[in-house]
Coordinates of C-alpha atoms and ligand atoms in Angstrom, one line a residue:
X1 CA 23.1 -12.7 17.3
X2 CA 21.3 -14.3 14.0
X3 CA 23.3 -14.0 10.9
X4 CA 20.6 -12.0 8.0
X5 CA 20.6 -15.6 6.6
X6 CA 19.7 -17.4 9.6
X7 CA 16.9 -14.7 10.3
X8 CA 15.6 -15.3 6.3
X9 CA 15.5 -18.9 7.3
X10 CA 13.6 -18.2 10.1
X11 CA 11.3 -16.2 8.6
X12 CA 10.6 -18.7 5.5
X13 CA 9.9 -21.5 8.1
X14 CA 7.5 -19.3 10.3
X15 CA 5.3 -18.5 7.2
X16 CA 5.0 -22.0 6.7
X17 CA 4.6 -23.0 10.5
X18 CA 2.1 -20.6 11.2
X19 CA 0.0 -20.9 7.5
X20 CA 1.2 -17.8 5.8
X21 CA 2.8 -19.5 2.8
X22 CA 3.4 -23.3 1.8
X23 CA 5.5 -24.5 -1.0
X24 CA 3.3 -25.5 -4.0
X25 CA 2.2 -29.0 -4.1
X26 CA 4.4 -30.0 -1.4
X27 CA 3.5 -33.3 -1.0
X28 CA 4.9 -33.9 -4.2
X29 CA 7.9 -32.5 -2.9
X30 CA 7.3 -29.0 -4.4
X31 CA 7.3 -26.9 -7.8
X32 CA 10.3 -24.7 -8.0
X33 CA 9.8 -21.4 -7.0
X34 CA 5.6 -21.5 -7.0
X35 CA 4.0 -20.6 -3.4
X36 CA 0.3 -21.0 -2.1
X37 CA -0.6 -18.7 0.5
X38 CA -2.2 -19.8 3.6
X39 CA -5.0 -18.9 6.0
X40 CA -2.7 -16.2 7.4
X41 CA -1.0 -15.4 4.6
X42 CA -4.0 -15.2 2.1
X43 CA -5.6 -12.4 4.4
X44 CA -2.3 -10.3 5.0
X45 CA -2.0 -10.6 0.9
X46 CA -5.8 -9.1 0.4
X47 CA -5.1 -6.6 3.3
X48 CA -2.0 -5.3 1.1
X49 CA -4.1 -5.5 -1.9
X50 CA -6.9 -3.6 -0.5
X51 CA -4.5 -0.5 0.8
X52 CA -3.2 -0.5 -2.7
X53 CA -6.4 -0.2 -4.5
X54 CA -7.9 1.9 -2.4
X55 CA -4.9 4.2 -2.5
X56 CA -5.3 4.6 -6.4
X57 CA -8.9 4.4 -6.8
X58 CA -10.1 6.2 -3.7
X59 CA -7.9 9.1 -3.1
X60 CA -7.8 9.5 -7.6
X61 CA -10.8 10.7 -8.6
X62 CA -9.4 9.9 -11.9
X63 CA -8.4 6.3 -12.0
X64 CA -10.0 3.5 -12.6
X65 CA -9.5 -0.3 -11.8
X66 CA -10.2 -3.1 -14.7
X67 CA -9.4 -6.7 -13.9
X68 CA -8.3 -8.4 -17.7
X69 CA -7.9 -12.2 -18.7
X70 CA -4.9 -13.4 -18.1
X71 CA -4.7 -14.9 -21.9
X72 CA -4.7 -12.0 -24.2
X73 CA -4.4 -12.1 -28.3
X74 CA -0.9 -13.4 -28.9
X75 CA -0.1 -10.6 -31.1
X76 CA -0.2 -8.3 -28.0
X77 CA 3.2 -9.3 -27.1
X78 CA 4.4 -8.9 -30.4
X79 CA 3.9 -5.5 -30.3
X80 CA 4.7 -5.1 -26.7
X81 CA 8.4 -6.2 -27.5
X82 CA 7.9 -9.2 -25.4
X83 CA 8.3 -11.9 -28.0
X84 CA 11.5 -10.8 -29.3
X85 CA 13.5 -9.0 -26.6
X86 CA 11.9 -10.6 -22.6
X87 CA 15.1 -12.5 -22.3
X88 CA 17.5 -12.8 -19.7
X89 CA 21.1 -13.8 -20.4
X90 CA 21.9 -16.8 -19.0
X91 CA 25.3 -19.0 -18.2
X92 CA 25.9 -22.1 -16.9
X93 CA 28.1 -24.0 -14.6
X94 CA 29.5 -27.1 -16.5
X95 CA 30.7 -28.6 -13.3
X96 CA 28.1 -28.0 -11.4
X97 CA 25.5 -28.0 -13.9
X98 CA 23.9 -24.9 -11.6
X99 CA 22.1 -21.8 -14.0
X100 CA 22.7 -18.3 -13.4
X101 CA 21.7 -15.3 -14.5
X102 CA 25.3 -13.7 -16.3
X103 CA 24.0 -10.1 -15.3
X104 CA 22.5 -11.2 -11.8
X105 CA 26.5 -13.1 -11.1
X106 CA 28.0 -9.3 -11.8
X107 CA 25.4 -7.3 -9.9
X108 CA 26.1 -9.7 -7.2
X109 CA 30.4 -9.1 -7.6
X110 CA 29.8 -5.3 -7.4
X111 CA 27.9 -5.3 -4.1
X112 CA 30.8 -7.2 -3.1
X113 CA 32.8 -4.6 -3.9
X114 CA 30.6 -2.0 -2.4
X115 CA 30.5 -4.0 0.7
X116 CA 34.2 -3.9 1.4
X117 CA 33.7 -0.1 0.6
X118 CA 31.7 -0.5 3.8
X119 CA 33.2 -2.7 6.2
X120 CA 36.6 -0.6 5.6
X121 CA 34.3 3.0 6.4
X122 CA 32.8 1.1 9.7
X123 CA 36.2 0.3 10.6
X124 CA 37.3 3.4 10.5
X125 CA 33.8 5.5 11.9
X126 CA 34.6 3.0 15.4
X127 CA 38.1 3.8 15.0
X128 CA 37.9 7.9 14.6
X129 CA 34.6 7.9 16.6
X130 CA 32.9 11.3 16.8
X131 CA 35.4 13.1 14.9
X132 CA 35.3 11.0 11.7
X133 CA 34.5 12.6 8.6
X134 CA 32.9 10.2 6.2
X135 CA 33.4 11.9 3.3
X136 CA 37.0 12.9 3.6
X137 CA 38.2 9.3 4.5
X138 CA 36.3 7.9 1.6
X139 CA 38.5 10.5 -0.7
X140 CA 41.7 9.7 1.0
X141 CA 42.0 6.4 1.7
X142 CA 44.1 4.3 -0.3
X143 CA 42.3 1.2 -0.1
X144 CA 38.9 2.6 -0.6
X145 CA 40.3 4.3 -3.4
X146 CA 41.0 1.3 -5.0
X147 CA 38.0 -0.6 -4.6
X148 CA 36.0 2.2 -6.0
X149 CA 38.3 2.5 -9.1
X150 CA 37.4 -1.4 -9.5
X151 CA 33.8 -0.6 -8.9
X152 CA 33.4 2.1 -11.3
X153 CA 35.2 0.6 -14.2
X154 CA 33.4 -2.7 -13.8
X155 CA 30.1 -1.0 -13.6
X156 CA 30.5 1.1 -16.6
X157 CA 31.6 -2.3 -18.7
X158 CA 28.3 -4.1 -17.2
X159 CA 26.5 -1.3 -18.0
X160 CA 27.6 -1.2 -21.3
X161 CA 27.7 -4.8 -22.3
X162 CA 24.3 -4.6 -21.2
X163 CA 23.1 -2.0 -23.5
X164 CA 24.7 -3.3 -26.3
X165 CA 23.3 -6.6 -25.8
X166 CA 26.6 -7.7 -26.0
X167 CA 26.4 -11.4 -24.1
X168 CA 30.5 -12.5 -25.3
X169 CA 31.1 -9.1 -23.2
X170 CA 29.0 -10.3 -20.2
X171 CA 31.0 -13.5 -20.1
X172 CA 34.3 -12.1 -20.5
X173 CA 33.4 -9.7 -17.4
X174 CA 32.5 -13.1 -15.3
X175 CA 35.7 -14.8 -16.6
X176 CA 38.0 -11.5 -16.0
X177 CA 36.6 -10.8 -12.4
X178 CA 37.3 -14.3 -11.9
X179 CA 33.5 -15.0 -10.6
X180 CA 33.1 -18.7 -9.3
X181 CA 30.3 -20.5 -9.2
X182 CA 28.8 -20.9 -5.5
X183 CA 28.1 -25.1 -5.6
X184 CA 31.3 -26.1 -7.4
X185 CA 33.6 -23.0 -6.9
X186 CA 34.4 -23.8 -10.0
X187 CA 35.2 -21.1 -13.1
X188 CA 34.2 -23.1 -15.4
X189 CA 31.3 -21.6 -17.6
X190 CA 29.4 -22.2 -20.9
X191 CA 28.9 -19.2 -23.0
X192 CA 26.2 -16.6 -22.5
X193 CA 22.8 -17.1 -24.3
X194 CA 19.2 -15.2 -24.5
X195 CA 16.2 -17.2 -22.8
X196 CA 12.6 -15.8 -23.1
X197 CA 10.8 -15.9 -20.0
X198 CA 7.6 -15.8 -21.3
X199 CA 5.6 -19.1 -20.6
X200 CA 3.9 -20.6 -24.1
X201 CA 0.2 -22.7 -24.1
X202 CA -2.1 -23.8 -26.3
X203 CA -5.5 -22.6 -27.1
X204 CA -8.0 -24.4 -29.1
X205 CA -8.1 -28.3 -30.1
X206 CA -5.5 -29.2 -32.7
X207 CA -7.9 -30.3 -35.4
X208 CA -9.2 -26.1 -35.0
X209 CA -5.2 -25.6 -35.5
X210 CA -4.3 -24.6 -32.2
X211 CA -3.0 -21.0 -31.4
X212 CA 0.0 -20.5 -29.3
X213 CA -0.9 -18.0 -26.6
X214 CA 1.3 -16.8 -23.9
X215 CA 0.7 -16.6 -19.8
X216 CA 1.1 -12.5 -19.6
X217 CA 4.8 -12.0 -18.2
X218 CA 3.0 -8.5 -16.7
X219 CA -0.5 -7.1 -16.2
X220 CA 0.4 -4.0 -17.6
X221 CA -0.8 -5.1 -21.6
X222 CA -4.0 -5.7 -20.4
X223 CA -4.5 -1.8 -19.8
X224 CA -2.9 -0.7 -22.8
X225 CA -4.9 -2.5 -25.4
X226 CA -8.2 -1.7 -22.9
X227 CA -7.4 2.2 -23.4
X228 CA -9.9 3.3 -25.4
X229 CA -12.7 1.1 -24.1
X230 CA -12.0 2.6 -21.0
X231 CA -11.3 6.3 -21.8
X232 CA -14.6 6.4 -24.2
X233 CA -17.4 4.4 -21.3
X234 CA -16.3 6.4 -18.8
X235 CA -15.5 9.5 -20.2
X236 CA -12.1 10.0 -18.9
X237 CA -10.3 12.6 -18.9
X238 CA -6.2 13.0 -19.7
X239 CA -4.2 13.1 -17.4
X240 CA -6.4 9.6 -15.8
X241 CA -4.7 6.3 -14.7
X242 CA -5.9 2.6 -14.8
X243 CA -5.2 0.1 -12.0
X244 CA -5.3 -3.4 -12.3
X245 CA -4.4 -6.3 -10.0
X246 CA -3.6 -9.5 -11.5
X247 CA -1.8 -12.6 -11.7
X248 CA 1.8 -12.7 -13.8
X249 CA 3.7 -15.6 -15.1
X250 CA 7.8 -15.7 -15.5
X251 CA 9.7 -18.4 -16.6
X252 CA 12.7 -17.4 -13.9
X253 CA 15.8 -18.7 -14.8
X254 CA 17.0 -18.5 -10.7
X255 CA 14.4 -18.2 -9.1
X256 CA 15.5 -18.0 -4.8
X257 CA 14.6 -16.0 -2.0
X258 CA 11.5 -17.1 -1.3
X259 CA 8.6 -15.2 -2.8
X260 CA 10.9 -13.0 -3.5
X261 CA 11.2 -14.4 -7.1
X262 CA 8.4 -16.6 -8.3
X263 CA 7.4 -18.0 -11.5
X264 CA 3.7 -17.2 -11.1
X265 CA 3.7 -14.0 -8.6
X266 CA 0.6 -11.0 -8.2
X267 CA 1.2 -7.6 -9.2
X268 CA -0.4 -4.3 -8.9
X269 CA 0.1 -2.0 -11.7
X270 CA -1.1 1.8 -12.4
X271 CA -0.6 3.4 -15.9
X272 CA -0.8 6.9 -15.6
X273 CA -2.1 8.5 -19.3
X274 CA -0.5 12.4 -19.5
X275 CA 0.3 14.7 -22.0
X276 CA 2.8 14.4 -24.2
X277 CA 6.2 16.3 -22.6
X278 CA 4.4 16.2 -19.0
X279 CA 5.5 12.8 -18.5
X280 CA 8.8 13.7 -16.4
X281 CA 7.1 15.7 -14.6
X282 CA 4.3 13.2 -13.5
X283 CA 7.3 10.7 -13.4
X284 CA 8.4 13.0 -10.3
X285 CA 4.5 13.1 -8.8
X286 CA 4.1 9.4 -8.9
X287 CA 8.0 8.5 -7.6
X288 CA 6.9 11.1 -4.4
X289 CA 3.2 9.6 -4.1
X290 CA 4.5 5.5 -4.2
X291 CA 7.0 6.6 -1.3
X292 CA 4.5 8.0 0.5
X293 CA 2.4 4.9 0.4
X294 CA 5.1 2.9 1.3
X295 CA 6.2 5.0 4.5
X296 CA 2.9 5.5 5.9
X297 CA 2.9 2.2 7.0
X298 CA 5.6 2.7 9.1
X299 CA 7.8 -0.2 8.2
X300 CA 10.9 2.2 9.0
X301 CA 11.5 5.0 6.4
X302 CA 15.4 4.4 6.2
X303 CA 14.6 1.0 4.7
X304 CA 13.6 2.7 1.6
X305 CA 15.4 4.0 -1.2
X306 CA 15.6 5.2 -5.2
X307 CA 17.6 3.2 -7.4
X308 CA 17.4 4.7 -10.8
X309 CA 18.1 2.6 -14.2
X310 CA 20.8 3.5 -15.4
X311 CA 20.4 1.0 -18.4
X312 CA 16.5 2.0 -19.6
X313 CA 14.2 0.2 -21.7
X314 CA 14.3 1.5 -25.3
X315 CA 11.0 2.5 -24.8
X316 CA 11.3 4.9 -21.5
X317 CA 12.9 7.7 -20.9
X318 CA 13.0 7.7 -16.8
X319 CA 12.7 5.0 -14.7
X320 CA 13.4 3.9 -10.9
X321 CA 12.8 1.3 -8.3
X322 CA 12.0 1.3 -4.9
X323 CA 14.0 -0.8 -3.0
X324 CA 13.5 -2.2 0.4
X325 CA 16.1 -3.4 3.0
X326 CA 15.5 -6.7 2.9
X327 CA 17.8 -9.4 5.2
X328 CA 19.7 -10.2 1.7
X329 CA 20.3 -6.5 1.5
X330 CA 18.0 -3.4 -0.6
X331 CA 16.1 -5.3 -3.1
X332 CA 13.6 -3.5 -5.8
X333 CA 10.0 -3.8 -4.4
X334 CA 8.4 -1.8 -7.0
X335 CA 9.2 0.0 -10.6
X336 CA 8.0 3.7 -11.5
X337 CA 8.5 3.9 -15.7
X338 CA 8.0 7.0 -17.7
X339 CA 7.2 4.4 -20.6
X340 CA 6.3 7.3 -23.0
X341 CA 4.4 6.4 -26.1
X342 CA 5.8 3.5 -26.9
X343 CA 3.2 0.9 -25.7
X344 CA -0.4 2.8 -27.1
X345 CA 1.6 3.4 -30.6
X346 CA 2.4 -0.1 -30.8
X347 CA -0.7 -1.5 -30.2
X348 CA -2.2 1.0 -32.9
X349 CA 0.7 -0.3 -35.6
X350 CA -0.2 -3.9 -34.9
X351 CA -3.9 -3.7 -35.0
X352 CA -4.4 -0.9 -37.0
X353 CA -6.6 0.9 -35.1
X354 CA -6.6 4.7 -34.4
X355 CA -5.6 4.4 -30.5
X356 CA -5.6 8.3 -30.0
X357 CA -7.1 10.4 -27.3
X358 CA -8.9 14.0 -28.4
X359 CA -7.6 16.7 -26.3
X360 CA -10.3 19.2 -26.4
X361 CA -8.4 22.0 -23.9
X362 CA -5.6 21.9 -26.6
X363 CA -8.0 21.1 -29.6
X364 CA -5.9 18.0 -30.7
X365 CA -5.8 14.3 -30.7
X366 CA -2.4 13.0 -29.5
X367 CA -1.5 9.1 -28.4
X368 CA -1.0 9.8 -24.7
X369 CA 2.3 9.1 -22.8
X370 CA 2.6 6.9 -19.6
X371 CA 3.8 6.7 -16.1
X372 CA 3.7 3.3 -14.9
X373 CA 3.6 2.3 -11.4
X374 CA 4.2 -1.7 -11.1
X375 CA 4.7 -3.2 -7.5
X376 CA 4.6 -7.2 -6.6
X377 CA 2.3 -8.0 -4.0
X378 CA 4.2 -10.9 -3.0
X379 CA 7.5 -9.1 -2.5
X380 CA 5.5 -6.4 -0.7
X381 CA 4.3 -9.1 1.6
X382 CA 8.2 -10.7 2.0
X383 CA 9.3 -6.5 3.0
X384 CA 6.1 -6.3 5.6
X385 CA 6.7 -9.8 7.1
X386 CA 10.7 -9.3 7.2
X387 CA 10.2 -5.6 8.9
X388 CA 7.8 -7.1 11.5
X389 CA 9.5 -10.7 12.4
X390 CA 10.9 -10.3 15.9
X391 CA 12.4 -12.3 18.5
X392 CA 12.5 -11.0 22.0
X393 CA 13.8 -11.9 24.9
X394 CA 11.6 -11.5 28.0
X395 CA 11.9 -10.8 31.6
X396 CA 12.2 -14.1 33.7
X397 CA 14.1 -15.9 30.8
X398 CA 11.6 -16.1 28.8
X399 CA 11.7 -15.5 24.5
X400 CA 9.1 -14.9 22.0
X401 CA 8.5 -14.1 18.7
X402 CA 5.8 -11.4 17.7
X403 CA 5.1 -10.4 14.3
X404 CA 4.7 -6.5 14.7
X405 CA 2.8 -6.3 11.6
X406 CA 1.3 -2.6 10.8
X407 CA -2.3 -3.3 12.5
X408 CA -4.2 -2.4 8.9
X409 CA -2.7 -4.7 7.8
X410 CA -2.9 -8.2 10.1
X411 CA -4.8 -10.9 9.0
X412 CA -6.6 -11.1 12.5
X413 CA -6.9 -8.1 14.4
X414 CA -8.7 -9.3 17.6
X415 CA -8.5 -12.5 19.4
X416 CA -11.7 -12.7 21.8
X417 CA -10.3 -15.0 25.0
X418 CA -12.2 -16.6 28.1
X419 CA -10.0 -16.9 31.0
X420 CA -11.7 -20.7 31.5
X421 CA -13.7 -22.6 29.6
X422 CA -16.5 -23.2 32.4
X423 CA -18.5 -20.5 34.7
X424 CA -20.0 -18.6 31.7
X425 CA -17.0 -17.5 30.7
X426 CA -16.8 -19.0 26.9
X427 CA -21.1 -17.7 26.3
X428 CA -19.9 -13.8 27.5
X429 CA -16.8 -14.1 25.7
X430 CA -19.2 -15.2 22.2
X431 CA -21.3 -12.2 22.8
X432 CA -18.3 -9.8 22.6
X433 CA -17.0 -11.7 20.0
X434 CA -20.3 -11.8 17.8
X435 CA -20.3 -7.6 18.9
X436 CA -17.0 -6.9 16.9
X437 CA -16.5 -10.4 14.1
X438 CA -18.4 -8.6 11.0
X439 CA -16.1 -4.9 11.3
X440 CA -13.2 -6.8 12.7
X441 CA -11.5 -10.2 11.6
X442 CA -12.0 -11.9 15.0
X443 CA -10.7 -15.4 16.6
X444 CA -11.8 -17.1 19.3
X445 CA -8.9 -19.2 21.7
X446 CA -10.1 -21.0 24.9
X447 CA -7.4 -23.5 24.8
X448 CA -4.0 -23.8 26.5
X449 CA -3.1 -21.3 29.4
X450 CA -3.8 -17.5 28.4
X451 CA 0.0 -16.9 28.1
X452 CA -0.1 -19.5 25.1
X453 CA -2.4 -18.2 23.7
X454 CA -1.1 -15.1 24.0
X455 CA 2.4 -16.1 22.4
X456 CA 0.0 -17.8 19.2
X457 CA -1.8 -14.5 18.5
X458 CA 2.1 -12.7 19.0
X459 CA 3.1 -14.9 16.0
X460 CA 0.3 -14.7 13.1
X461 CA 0.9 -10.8 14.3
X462 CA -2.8 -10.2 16.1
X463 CA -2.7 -6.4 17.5
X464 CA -5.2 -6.9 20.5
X465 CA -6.5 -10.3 22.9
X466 CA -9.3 -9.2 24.3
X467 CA -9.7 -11.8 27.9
X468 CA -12.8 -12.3 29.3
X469 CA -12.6 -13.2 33.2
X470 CA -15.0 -13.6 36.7
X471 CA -15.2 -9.8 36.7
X472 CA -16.3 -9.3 33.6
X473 CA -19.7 -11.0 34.2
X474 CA -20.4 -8.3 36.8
X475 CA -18.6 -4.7 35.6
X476 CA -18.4 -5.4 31.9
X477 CA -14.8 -4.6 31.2
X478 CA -12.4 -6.9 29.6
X479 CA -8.2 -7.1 29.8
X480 CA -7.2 -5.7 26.3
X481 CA -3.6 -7.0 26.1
X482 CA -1.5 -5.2 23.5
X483 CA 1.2 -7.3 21.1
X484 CA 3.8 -4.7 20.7
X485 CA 4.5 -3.6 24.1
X486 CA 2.2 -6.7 26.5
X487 CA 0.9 -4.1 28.4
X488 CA -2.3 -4.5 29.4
X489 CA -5.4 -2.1 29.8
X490 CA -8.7 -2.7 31.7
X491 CA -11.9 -1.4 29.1
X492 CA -15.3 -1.4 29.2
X493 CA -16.9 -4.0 26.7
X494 CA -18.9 -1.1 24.9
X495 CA -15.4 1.0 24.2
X496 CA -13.7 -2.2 22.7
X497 CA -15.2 -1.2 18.7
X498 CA -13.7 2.1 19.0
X499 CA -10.7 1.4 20.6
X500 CA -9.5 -0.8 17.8
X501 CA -11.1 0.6 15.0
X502 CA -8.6 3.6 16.0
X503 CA -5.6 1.3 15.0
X504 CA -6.6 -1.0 12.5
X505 CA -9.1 1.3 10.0
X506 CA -7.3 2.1 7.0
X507 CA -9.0 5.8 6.7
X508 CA -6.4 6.9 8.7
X509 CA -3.5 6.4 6.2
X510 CA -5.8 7.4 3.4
X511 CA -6.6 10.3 5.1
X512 CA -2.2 11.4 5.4
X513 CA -2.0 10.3 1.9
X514 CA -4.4 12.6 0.9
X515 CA -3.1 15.5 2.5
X516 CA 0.3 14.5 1.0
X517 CA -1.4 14.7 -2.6
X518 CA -1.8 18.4 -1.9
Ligands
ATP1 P1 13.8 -8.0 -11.4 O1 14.8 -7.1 -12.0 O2 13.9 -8.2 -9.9 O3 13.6 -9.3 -12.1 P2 11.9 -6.6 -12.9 O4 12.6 -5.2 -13.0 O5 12.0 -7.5 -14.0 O6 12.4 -7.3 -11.5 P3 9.4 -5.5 -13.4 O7 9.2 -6.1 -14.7 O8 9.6 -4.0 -13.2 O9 10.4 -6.3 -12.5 O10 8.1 -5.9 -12.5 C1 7.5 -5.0 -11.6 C2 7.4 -5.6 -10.2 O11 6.9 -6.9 -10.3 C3 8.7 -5.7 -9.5 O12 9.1 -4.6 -8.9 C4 8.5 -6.8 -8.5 O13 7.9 -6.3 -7.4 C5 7.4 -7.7 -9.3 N1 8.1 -8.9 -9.8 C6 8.8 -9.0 -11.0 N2 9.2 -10.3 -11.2 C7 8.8 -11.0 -10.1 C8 9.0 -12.3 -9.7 N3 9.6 -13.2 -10.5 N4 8.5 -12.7 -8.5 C9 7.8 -11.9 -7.7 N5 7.6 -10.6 -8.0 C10 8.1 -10.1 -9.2

């Protein structure tokens, strides 16, 4: 059996063998943590975007999309708190010359912990079998015991160094829990310090005096400071969201794991406008409504779960992720942020404009508060292509791998297949392909045996081959093979469009989202 590693290995070398994602520049060796998607990965990436969208702005009658510049007015991120607090504490190795993150090195020492937590209750569960009770052996036993004294009491110090900003405290922790550094093993680190993340440019030609603008660390500003353009031309209504998809730019101090962590990454954000002291309980609505998105796509729904901040932004006052399990454990796939009024009233300070929204039910103006929902495509791409990365092992000694990607979401969804490239065969197998290629991204294979092409179309994730053979010139059915399970199904050439707009047509999960809105 793979190690999680070796399987992340393997899946980071598939997306580049089969032109999901290529490092950036690569023949100059690469730019550190940038990606370009491929011609697999680019259409997986606008299939996730799509169910997102349309998710918001199909199933809400009242939100809205916008698509802002990625430059906005400097002073934005003045007000937004970016300038002066978008740091991340950072500490480096002096013998290894390696950067960390000081907060990411203690996260890291307490899953540790809770990982020995683990392995000692899995000992025990085989040990006890069906008569072991969980809950009383975590209570009881004296080891567990004291790793989750350790745990709690270094927790509540993190979180509290955190939220006083206190970066001696964060070192002291590192040095005190004896954290070494993973190139040199070495303990021995330079002190803590800020560093903004925020990426700076220059606008205009110097002799204008050039401005210093910033590459937007999150789309999110580009709806705030378009609130009132958009509440006023379309008449909008509180409570109404905005959606936006859109490029963001991080200066990541480690950035690993793929696309997990990228300096220039995608995300899809939603701010939800409410009333003032309805926000927690839209908070709840939107926490309920992101699962359900995430779920219907059947990825597995016990790789899903909460984690709520315990350490919030000064400006919110709830906030969670959704994490998925990825192969280097749960990792946050998406935020959900009651961010109250913090953004709109900041806008209206630094501008000094009246950013207010009239309420006539209650006869008042008010500055609206906000749930924001803010997912990255790219690490929703990492949890769908790690959930549906699979290598199997096949009768007669034979292995593949299939990518069992929801169908509504593969790049390709059909592959159209002549058994040979002579009788006929390729012209018939053009005319069912030219039937289905403008509702369906088609491809076309006549090379190699069927069974490669078979295993090709199993690896960029293809739900259905569609094979064309001898027969087919006479009855007009073709051999639909299926990817998940390789059975195969004999179908008349007319029943093909129906047949696989049953699995691939998003309306379907709209439709069970919908219903779960009610
Ligand atoms: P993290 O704690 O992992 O740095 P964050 O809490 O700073 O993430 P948010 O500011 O809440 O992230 O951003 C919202 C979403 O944007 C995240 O849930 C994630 O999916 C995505 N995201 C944030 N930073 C990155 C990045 N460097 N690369 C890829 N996606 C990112």
């Amino acid at each position: 059996m793979a190690t999680q590693e070796e399987t992340f290995k393997k899946i980071v070398s598939h997306c580049k063998e089969y032109g999901f994602v290529f490092p950036s520049s690569e023949i100059y060796d690469g730019l550190g943590a940038v990606y370009d998607y491929g011609q697999q990965g680019v259409e997986l990436k606008n299939n996730i975007k799509r169910y997102w969208w349309d998710a918001m702005t199909l199933l809400h009658e009242n939100i809205v999309g916008i698509d802002a510049a990625i430059f906005m007015h400097p002073t934005t991120w003045k007000a937004s708190g970016h300038v002066d607090a978008f740091n991340d504490p950072l500490i480096d190795n002096k013998d290894s010359k390696k950067r960390y993150r000081a907060d990411v090195l203690i996260e890291e020492q307490l899953a540790k912990i809770e990982e020995k937590i683990q392995k000692e209750v899995e000992k025990a569960r085989k040990r006890f079998g069906d008569s072991f009770d969980e809950q009383m052996f975590r209570q009881t036993n004296p080891r567990v015991q004291e790793h989750q004294k350790h745990f709690d009491a270094l927790h509540e110090r993190f979180a509290k160094a955190m939220n006083d900003n206190d970066l001696e405290q964060l070192r002291q922790i590192i040095l005190d829990e004896e954290i070494v550094c993973p190139i040199s093993g070495t303990r021995n680190w330079t002190e803590v310090r800020q560093f903004n993340l925020m990426f700076a440019t220059e606008m205009g030609s110097t002799a204008d005096g050039a401005m210093k603008v910033y590459l937007r660390p999150e789309t999110a500003q580009g709806i705030f400071v378009n609130f009132l353009n958009v509440q006023k031309t379309g008449r909008m209504k509180v409570p109404f969201g905005i959606a936006q998809i859109g490029k963001a730019f991080r200066n990541e101090i480690v950035a690993r794991q793929f696309v997990f962590r990228m300096r220039e990454f995608e995300q899809m954000e939603m701010q939800f406008f409410v009333r003032p002291g309805e926000e927690l309980r839209w908070f709840e609505h939107w926490k309920q409504f992101r699962l359900n998105w995430h779920k219907a796509l059947g990825l597995g729904d016990d790789k899903y779960r909460f984690h709520d901040h315990e350490k919030l932004a000064h400006y919110a006052n709830a906030a969670t992720d959704i994490e998925f399990l990825m192969p280097f454990g749960f990792k946050e796939v998406e935020g959900i942020h009651s961010r109250t009024n913090f953004d709109l009233s900041q806008h209206a300070k630094y501008s000094g404009k009246k950013i207010e929204y009239f309420d006539p039910e209650l006869n008042e103006s008010y500055t609206p508060y906000v749930i924001e929902t803010s997912i990255g495509v790219d690490r929703m791409f990492l949890s769908v292509m790690c959930s549906a990365y699979k290598e199997e092992q096949l009768e007669g000694g034979d292995s593949r791998v299939v990518l069992s990607l929801p169908p509504v979401l593969a790049p390709t969804k059909v592959c159209v297949m002549p058994l040979v490239k002579k009788d006929g065969l390729p012209e018939k197998a053009r005319e069912v392909m030219d039937m289905l290629k403008f509702d369906f991204r088609t491809a076309y294979d006549e090379k190699d045996s069927i069974g490669k092409r078979y295993r090709r179309q199993d690896a960029i994730g293809t739900p259905f081959c569609v094979t064309i053979d001898h027969d087919t010139l006479t009855d007009n059915c073709v051999t639909v093979r299926y990817r998940d399970t390789m059975a195969q199904d004999r179908v008349p050439v007319e029943e093909l469009h129906s047949l696989i707009e049953k699995a691939v047509d998003p309306k379907q999960l709209y439709r069970r989202l919908a219903q779960s809105l009610q």
